[in-house]
Short mmCIF file of C-alpha atoms in Angstrom, two decimals:
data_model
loop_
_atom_site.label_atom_id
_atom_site.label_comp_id
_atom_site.label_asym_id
_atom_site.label_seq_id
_atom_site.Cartn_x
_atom_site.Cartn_y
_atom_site.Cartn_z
CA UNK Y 172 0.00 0.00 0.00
CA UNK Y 173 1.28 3.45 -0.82
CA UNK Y 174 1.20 5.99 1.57
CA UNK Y 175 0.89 9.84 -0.24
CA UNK Y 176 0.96 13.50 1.10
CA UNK Y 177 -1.01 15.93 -0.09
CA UNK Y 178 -0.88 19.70 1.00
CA UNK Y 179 -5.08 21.17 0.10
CA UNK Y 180 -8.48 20.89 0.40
CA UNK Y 181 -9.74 17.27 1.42
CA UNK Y 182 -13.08 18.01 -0.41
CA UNK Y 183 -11.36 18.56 -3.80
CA UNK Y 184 -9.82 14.79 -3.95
CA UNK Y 185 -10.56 12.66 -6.61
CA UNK Y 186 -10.38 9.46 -4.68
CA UNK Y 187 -12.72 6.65 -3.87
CA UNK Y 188 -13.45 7.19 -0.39
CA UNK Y 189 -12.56 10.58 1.29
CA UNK Y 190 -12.68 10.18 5.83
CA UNK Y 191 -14.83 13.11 7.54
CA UNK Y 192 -12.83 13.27 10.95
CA UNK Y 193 -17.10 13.97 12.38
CA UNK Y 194 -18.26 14.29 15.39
CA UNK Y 195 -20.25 11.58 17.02
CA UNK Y 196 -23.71 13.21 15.93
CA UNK Y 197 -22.81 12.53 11.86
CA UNK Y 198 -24.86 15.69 11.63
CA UNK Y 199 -22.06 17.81 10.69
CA UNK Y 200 -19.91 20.35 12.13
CA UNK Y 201 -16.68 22.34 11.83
CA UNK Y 202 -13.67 21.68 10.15
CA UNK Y 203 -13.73 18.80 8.24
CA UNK Y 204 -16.84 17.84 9.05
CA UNK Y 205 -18.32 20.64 8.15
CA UNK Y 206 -16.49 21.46 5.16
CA UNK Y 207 -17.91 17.90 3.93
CA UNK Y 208 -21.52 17.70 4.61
CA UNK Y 209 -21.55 21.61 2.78
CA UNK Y 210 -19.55 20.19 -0.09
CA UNK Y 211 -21.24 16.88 -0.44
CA UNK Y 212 -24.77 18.42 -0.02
CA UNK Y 213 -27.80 17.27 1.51
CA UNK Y 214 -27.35 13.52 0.36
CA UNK Y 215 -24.45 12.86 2.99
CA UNK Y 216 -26.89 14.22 6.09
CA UNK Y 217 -29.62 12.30 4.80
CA UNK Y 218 -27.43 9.03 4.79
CA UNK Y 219 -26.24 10.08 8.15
CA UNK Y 220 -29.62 10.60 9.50
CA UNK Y 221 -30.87 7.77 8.31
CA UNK Y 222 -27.58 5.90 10.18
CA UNK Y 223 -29.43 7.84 13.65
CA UNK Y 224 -32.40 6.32 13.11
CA UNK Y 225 -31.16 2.96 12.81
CA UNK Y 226 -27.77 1.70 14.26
CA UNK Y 227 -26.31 4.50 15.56
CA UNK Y 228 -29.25 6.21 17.92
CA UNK Y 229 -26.36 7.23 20.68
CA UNK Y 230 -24.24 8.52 18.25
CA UNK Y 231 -21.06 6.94 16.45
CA UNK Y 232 -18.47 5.11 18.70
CA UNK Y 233 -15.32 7.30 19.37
CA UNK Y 234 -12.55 4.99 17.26
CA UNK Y 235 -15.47 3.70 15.03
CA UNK Y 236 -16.03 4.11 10.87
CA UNK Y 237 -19.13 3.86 8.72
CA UNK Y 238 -19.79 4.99 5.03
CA UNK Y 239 -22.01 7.09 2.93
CA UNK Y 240 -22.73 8.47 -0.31
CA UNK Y 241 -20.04 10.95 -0.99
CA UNK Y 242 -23.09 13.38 -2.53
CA UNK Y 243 -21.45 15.93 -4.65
CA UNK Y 244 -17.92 15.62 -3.72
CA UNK Y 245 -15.55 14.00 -6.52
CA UNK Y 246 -15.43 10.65 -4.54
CA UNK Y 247 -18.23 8.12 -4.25
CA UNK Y 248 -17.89 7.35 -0.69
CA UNK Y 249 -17.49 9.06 3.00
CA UNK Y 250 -16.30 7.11 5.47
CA UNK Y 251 -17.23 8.85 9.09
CA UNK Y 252 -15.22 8.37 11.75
CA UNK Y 253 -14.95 10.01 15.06
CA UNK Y 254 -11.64 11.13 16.94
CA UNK Y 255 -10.66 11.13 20.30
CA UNK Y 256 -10.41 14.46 21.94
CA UNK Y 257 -6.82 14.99 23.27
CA UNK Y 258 -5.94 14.40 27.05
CA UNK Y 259 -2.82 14.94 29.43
CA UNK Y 260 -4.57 12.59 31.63
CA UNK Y 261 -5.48 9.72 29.94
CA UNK Y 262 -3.54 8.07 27.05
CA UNK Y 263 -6.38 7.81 24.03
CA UNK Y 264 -3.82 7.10 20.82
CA UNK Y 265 -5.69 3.65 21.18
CA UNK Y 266 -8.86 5.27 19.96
CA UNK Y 267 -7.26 7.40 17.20
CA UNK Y 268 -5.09 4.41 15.94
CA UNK Y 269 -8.58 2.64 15.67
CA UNK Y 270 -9.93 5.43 13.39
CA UNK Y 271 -7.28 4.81 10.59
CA UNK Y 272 -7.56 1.19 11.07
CA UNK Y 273 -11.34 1.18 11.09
CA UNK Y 274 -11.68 3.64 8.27
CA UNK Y 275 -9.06 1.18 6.07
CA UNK Y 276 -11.49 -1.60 7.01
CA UNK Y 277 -14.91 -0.19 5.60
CA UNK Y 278 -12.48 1.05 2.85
CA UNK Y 279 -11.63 -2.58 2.00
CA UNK Y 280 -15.36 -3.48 2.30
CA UNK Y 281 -16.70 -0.98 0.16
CA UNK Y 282 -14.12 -2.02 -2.69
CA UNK Y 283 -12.18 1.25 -2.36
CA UNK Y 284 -8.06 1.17 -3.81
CA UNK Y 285 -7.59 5.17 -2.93
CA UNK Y 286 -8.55 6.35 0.48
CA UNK Y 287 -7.95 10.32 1.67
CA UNK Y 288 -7.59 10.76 5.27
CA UNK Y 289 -7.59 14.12 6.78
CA UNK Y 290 -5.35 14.73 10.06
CA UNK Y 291 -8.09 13.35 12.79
CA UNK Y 292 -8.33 15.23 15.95
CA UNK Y 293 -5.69 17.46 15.86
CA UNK Y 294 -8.25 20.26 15.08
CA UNK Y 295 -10.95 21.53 17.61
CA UNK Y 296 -10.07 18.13 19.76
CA UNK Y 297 -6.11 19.65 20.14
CA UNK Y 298 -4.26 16.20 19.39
CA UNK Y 299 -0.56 17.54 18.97
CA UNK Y 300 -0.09 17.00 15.37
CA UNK Y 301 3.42 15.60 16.02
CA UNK Y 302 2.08 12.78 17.60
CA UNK Y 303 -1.19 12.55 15.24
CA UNK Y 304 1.11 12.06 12.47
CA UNK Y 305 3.04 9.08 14.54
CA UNK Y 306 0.02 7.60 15.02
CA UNK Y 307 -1.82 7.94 11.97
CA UNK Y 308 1.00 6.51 9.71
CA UNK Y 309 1.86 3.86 11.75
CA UNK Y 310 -1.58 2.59 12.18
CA UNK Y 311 -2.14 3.04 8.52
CA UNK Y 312 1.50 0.61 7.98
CA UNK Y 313 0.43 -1.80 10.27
CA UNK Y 314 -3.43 -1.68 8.47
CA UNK Y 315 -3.64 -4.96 6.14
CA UNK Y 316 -5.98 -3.55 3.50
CA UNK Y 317 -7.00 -6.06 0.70
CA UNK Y 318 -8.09 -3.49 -1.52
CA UNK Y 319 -7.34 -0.18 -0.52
CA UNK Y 320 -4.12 0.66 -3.10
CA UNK Y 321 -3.36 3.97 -1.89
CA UNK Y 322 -3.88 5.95 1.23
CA UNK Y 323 -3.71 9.57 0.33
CA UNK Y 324 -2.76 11.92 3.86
CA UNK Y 325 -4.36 15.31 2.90
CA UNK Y 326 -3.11 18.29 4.86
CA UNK Y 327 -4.40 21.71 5.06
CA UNK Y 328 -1.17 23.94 6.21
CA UNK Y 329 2.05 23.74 4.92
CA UNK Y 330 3.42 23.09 8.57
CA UNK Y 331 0.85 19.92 9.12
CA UNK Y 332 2.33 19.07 5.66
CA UNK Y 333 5.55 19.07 6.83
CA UNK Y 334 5.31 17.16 10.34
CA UNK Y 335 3.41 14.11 8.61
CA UNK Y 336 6.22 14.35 5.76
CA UNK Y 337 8.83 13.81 8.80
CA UNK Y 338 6.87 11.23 10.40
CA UNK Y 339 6.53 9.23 7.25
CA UNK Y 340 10.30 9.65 7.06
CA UNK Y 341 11.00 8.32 10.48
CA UNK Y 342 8.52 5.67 10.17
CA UNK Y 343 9.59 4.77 6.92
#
């Protein structure tokens, strides 16, 4: 599996499945999130209301992944899955690890060979993005996809860009 960076706009990637870092709600939000469901339009909440009303009436897991349409973005899937938020206290890279890996699973089920990720919790949820990048790319190295070709890292600065861009070179 290839591992890419990308330094833009998560929304604008041509790519099979594109990962909303959501909130537990799947209503939409900010950042990602809510760069997505605008994006993708009204076909993404529906799906995600729809995922309310049936499995997910508490909300999506922390850790966990599930898809939808991709509405009007240039992918045909989202896969949702929501981050930890960051603590001094308690040691959650367990539960952001389990994003990537999750998200890399309903990739693999949904057929999907490229996969963009954006750089989960280390917005509003303040996961240092040193350590985000650590974890992210060596969950995604350890991930076993059967499918999933290429796993595209999409950053929006040009210093997030160039922390993962380390961290891929340290974790080789």
């Amino acid at each position: 599996m290839k591992i890419v960076l990308v330094e833009g706009d998560i929304t604008e990637q041509r790519v099979d499945a594109i990962v909303n870092a959501a909130n537990s709600s799947l209503m939409g939000g900010g950042g990602v999130d809510g760069a997505i469901h605008r994006r993708g339009g009204p076909e993404i909440l529906e799906e995600c209301r729809a995922l309310r009303a049936s499995r997910y009436g508490r909300g999506l897991p922390t850790g966990q992944a599930v898809a939808t349409t991709a509405g009007r973005l240039p992918a045909r899937w989202v896969i949702h899955t929501v981050g930890p938020v960051h603590s001094r206290s308690e040691d959650r890279s367990h539960l952001l690890a389990s994003c990537y890996r999750e998200s890399l699973v309903v990739a693999d089920t949904l057929g999907a060979g490229t996969v963009a990720f954006p750089a989960i919790s280390t917005g509003i949820y303040r996961w240092p993005v040193e350590d985000a990048a650590r974890i992210a790319i060596t969950a995604v190295r350890q991930a076993a996809p059967a499918v999933v070709e290429e796993v595209r890292f999409v950053l929006f600065s040009t210093a997030a860009y160039a922390v993962f861009e380390t961290a891929l070179q340290d974790i080789g």
